[in-house]
Coordinates of C-alpha atoms and ligand atoms in Angstrom, one line a residue:
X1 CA 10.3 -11.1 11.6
X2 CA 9.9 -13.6 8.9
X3 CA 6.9 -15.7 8.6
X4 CA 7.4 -17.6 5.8
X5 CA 8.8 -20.7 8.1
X6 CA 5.2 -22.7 8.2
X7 CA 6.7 -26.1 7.6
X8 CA 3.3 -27.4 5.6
X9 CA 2.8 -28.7 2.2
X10 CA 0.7 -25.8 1.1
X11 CA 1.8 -22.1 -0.7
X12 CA 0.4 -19.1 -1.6
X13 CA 0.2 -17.3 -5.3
X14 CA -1.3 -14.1 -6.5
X15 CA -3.9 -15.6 -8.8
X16 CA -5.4 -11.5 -9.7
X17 CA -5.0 -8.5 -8.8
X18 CA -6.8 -5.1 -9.5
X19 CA -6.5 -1.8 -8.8
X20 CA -8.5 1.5 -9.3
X21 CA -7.9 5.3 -9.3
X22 CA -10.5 8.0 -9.0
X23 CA -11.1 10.1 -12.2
X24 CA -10.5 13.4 -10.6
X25 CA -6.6 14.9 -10.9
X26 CA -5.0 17.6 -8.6
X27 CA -1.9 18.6 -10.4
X28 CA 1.1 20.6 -8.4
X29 CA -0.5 23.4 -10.7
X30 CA -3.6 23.6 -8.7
X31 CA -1.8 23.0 -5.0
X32 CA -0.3 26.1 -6.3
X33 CA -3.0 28.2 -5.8
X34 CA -3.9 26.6 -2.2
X35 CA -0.5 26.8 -0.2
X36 CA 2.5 28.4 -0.5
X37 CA 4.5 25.7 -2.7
X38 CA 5.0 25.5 -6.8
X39 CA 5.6 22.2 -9.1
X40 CA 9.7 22.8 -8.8
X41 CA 9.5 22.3 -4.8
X42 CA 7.1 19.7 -5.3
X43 CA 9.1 17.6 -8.2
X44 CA 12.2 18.2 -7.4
X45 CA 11.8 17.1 -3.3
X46 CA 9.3 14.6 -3.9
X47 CA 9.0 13.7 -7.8
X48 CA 4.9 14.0 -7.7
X49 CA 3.2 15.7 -10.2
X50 CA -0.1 14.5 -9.5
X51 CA -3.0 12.8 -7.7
X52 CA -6.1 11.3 -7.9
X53 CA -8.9 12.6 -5.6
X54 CA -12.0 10.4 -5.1
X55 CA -15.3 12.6 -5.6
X56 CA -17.2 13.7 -2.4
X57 CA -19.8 11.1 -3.5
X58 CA -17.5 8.1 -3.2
X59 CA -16.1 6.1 0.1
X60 CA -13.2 3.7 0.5
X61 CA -15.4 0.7 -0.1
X62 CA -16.2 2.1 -3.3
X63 CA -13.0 2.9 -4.7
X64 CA -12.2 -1.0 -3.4
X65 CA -15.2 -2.9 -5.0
X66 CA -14.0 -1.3 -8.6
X67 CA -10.4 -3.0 -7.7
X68 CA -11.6 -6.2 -6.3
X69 CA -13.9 -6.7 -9.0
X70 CA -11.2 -6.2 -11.3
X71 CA -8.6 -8.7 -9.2
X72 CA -11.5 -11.3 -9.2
X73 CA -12.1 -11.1 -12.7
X74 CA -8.4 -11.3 -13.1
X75 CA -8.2 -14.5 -10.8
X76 CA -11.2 -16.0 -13.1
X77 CA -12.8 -16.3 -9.6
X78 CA -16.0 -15.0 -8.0
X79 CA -16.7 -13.5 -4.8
X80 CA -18.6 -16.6 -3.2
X81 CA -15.0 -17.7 -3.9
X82 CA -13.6 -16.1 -1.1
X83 CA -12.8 -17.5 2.1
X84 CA -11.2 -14.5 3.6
X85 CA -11.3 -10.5 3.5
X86 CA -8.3 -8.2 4.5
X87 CA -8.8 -5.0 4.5
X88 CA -6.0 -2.8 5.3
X89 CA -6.9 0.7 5.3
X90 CA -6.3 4.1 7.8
X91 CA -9.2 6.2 6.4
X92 CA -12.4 3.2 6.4
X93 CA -15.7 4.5 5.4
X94 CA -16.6 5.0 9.3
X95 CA -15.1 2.9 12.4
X96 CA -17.5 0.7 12.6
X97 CA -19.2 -1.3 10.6
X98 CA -15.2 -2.4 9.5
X99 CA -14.1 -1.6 5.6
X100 CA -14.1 -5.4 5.0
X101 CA -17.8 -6.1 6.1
X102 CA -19.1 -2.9 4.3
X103 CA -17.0 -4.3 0.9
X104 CA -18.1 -8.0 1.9
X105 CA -21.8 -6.9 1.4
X106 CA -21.1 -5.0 -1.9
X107 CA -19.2 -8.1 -3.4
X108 CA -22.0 -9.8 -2.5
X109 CA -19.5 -12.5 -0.4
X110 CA -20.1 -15.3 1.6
X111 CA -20.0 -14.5 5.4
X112 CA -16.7 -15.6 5.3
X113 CA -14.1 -13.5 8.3
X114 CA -13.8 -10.0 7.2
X115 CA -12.1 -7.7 9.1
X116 CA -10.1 -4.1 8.4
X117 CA -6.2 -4.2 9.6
X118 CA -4.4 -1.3 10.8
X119 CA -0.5 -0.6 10.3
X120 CA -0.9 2.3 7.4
X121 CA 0.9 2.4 4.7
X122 CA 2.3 -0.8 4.9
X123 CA -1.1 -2.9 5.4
X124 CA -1.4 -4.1 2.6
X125 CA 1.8 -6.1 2.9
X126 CA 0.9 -6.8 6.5
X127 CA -2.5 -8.2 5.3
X128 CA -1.1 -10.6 2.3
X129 CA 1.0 -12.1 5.2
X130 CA -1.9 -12.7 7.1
X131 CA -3.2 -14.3 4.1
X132 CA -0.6 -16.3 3.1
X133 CA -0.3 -17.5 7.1
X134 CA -4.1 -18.7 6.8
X135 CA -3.6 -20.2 2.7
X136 CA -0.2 -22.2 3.9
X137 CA -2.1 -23.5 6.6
X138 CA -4.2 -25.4 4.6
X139 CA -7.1 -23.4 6.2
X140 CA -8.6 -21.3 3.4
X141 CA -8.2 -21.4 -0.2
X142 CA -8.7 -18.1 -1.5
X143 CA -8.1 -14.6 0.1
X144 CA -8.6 -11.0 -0.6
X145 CA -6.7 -8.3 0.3
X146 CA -7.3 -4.4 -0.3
X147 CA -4.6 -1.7 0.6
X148 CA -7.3 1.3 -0.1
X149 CA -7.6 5.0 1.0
X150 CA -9.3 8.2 0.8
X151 CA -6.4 10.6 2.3
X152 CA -7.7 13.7 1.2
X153 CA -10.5 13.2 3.6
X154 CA -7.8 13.5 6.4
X155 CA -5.4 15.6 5.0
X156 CA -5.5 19.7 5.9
X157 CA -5.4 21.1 2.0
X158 CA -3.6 24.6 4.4
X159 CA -0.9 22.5 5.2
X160 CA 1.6 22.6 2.3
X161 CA 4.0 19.7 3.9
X162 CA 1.3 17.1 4.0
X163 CA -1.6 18.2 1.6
X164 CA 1.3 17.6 -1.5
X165 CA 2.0 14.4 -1.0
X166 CA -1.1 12.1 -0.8
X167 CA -4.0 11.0 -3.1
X168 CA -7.0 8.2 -3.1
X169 CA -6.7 5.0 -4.7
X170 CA -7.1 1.6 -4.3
X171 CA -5.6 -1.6 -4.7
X172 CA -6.7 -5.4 -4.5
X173 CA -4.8 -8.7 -4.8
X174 CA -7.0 -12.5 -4.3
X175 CA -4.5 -14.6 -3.2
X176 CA -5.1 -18.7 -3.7
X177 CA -3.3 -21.9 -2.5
X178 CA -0.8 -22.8 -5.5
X179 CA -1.2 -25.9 -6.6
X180 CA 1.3 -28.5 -6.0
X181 CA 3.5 -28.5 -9.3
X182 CA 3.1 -24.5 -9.7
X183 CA 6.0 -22.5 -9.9
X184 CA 4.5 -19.1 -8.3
X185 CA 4.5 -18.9 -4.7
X186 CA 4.9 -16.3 -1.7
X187 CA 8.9 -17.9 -0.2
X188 CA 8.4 -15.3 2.6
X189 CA 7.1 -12.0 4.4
X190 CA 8.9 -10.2 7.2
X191 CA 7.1 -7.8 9.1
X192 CA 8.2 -5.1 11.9
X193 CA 6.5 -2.7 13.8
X194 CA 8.0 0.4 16.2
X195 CA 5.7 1.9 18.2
X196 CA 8.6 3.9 19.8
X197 CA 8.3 5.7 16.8
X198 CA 4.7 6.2 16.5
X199 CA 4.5 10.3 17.2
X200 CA 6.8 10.8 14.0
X201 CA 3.1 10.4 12.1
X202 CA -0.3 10.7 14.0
X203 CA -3.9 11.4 13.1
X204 CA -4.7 12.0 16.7
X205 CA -8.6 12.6 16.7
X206 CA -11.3 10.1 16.0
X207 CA -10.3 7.6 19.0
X208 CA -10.8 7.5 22.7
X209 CA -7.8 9.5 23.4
X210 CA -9.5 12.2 21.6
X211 CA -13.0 11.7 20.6
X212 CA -14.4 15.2 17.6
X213 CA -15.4 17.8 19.1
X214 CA -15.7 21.2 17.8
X215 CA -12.3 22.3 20.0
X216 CA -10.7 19.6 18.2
X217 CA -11.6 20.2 14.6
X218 CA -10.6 23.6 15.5
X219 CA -7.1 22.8 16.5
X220 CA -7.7 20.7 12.9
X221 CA -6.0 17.3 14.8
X222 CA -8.4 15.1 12.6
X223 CA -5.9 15.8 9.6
X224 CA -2.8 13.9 9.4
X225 CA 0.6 15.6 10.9
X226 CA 3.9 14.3 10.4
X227 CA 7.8 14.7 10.8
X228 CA 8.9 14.4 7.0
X229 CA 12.5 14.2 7.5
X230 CA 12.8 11.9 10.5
X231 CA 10.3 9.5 8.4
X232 CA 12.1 10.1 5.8
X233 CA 15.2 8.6 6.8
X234 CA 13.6 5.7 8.9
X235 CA 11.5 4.5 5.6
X236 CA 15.1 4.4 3.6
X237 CA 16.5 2.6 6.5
X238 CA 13.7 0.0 7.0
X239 CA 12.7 -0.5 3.5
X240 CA 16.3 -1.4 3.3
X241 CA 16.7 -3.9 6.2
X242 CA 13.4 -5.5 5.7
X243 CA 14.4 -6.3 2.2
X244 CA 17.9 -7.4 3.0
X245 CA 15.8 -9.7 5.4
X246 CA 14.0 -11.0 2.6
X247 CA 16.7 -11.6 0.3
X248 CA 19.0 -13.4 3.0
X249 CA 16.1 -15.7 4.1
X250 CA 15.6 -17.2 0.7
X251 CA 19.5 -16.8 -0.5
X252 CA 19.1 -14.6 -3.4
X253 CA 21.2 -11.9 -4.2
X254 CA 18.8 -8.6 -5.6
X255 CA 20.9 -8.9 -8.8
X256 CA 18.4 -12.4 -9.3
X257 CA 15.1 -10.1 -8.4
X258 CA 13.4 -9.2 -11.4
X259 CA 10.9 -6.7 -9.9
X260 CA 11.2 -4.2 -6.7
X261 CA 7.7 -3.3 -6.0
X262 CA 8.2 -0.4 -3.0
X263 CA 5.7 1.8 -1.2
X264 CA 5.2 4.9 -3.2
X265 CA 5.8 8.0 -0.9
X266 CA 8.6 9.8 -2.5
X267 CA 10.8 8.8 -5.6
X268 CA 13.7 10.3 -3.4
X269 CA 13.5 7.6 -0.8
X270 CA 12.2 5.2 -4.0
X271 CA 15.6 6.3 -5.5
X272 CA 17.7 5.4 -2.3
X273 CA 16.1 2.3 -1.5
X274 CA 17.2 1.3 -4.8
X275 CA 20.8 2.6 -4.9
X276 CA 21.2 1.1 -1.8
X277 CA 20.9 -2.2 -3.3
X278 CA 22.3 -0.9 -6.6
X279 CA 19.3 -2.4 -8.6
X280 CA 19.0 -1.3 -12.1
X281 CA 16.4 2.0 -11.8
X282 CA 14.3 0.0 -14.8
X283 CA 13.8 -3.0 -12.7
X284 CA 12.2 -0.4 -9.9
X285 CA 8.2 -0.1 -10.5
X286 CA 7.4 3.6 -9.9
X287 CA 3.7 5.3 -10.2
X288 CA 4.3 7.9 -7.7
X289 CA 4.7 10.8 -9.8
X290 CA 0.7 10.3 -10.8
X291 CA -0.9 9.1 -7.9
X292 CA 0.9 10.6 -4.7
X293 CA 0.9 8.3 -1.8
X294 CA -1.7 6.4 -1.2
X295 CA -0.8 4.8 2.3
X296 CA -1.7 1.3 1.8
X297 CA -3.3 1.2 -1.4
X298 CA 0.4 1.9 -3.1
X299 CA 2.3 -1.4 -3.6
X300 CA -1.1 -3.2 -4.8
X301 CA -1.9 -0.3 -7.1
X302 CA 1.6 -0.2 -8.7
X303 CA 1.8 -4.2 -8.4
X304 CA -1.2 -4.2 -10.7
X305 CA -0.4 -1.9 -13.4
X306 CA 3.3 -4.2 -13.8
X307 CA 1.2 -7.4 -14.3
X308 CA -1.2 -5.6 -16.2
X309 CA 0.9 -3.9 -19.3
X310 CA 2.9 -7.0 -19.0
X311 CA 6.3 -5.8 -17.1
X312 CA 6.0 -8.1 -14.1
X313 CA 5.6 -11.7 -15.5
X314 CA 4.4 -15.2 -14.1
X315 CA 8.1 -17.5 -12.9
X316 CA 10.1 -13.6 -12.4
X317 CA 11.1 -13.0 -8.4
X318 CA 8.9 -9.9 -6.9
X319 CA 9.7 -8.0 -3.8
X320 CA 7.0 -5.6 -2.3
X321 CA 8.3 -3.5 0.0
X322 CA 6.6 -0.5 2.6
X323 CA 6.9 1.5 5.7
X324 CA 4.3 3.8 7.4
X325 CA 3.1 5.3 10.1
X326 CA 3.3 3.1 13.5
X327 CA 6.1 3.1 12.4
X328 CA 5.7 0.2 10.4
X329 CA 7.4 -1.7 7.5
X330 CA 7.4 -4.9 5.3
X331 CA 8.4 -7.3 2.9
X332 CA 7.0 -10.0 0.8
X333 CA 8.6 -11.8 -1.7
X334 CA 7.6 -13.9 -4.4
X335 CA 8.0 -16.1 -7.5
X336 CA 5.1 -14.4 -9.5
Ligands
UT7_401 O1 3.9 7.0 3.9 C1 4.7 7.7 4.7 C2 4.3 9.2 4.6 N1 5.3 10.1 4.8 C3 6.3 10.3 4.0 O2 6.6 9.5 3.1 C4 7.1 11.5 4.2 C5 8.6 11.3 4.0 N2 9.3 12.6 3.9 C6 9.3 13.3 2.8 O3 8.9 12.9 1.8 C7 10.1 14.6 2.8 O4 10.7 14.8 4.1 C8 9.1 15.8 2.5 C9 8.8 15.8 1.0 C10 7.9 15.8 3.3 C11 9.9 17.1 2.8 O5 11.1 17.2 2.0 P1 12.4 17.6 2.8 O6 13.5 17.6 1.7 O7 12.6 16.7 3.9 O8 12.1 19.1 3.2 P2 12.1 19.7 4.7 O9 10.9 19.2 5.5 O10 13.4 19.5 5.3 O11 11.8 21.2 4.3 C12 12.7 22.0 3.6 C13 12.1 23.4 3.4 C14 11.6 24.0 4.7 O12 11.8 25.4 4.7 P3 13.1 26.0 5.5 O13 12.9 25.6 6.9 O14 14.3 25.3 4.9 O15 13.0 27.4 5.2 C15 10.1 23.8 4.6 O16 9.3 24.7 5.3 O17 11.0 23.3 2.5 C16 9.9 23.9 3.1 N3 8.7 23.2 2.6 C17 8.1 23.6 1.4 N4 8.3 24.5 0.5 C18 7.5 24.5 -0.6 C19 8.0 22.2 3.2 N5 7.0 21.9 2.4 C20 7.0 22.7 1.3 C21 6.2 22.8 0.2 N6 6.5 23.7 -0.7 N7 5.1 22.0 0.0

């Protein structure tokens, strides 16, 4: 649905973003030697070579302070800037307190609304839409949003058609009312959710349908489980329509995008996303062959490295794109 329609005077810009990735690496070289899989399945099906792991010491909210630091340094802003934090996240440090209070304390924030949002991998597009509902309201000024995760805390490292695919990682964007005359400004977001689809990817323990106990972690339900090829083909599908969405609101063709920033789960459904719209493979930022998927912490992640070593530039037309578990999906698109 698109929710760039607010008829108000006010718009939203991406004044900094950050992002941050754990030091450790697990290469398709050491998978190897814990399931039955090798680095040509891997590549060749997925195009990941590696991912980052976070070390047993850190949480999410660490891995999220090092990005939000950096996306506030970025936005020359401080933390008692911030009117708002978004936290989208599956895997928070514990249910409760949320992700966004525990990173509101560590920022050292204002007790400003903080609050965690759930629609997996594509939170973090989910979130800047909430931001950018609450900015072109004329409500807040400021807003951050985190898309980070610690999978491989819920990922079983026995089961060789999930434990290849995900890493840790974390990504952070502040967005800020644009001032009057700018140039860069969210035009829309267009979000979708089907819950008919929802069993295709579950972590089923942890809630009240099925609180841990020690039957449960023996049926090992508080890892992730999923049905790769039916998600497969729904993320190509979405990614596309959600796009197309995007592109028809605003009336601009994807030959006048500069910039296709999609959710980083498999360069195969990267690579069909793109031929779909038969976009130029260099204009498509890809990551995913070092970090894996990491759920929501993807699009900001590879969104910061573009604006960082200087491909994604202020005035060039951005579309962030993503689909997850729910299922869910998005788009955002922008004048950077
Ligand atoms: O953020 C959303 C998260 N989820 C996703 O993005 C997942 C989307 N789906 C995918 O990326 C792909 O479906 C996978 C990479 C998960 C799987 O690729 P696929 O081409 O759809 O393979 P498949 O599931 O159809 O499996 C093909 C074969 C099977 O063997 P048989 O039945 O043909 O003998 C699997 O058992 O590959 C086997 N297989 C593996 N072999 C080696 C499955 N996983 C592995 C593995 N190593 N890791």
């Amino acid at each position: 649905m698109t929710s760039g329609t607010l008829n108000t005077p006010y718009f939203t810009k991406v004044s900094g973003t950050g992002s941050y990735l754990p030091e450790k690496i697990l290469t398709n070289a050491d998978l190897e030697k814990m399931v039955d899989t090798n680095d040509a399945w891997i590549s060749e099906r997925t195009g990941i070579k590696e991912r980052r792991l976070a070390a047993p010491e850190q949480v999410t909210t660490d891995l999220a302070y090092i990005a939000a630091t950096r996306a506030l340094e970025a936005a020359k802003l401080t933390a008692q800037d911030l009117d708002m934090i978004i936290f989208a996240t599956a895997t928070a440090d514990q249910p409760m307190p949320s992700a966004a209070c525990v990173l509101q304390r560590k920022l050292g924030a204002r007790q400003v609304m903080a609050f965690d949002l759930a629609a997996a991998c594509s939170g973090f597009i989910y979130a800047a839409s909430v931001a950018d509902q609450f900015i072109r309201s004329g409500m807040y000024k400021h807003v951050l949003v985190i898309g980070a995760e610690i999978l491989n805390r819920v990922v079983n490292y026995k089961d060789r058609e999930t434990c290849i695919l995900f890493g840790d990682g974390a990504g952070a964007a502040v967005f800020s009312r644009a001032e009057a005359n700018e140039p860069s400004r969210i035009l829309s977001t267009h979000l979708r959710a089907d819950g008919n689809l929802g069993d295709l990817f579950v972590l089923a323990a942890g809630g009240s349908a099925m609180p841990i106990s020690q039957a449960v972690v023996d049926s090992n339900a508080q890892y992730v489980k999923m049905k790769g090829r039916e998600i497969f083909k729904n993320a190509v599908r979405t990614m596309s329509q959600v796009c197309q969405e995007a592109l028809d609101a605003n009336g601009i063709a994807m030959d006048q995008v500069d910039w296709l920033v999609p959710h980083q789960a498999n360069l195969r459904i990267i690579d069909a996303v793109g031929s779909h719209f038969g976009i130029d493979p260099s204009k498509v930022i890809v990551n995913v062959q070092r970090t894996g998927n990491t759920s929501a912490a993807t699009v900001p992640i590879a969104l910061d490295e573009a604006i960082r070593d200087g491909r994604i530039q202020r005035g060039q037309n951005v579309i962030l794109t993503a689909f997850g578990a729910g299922l869910t999906s998005g788009s955002l698109i922008m004048r950077y």
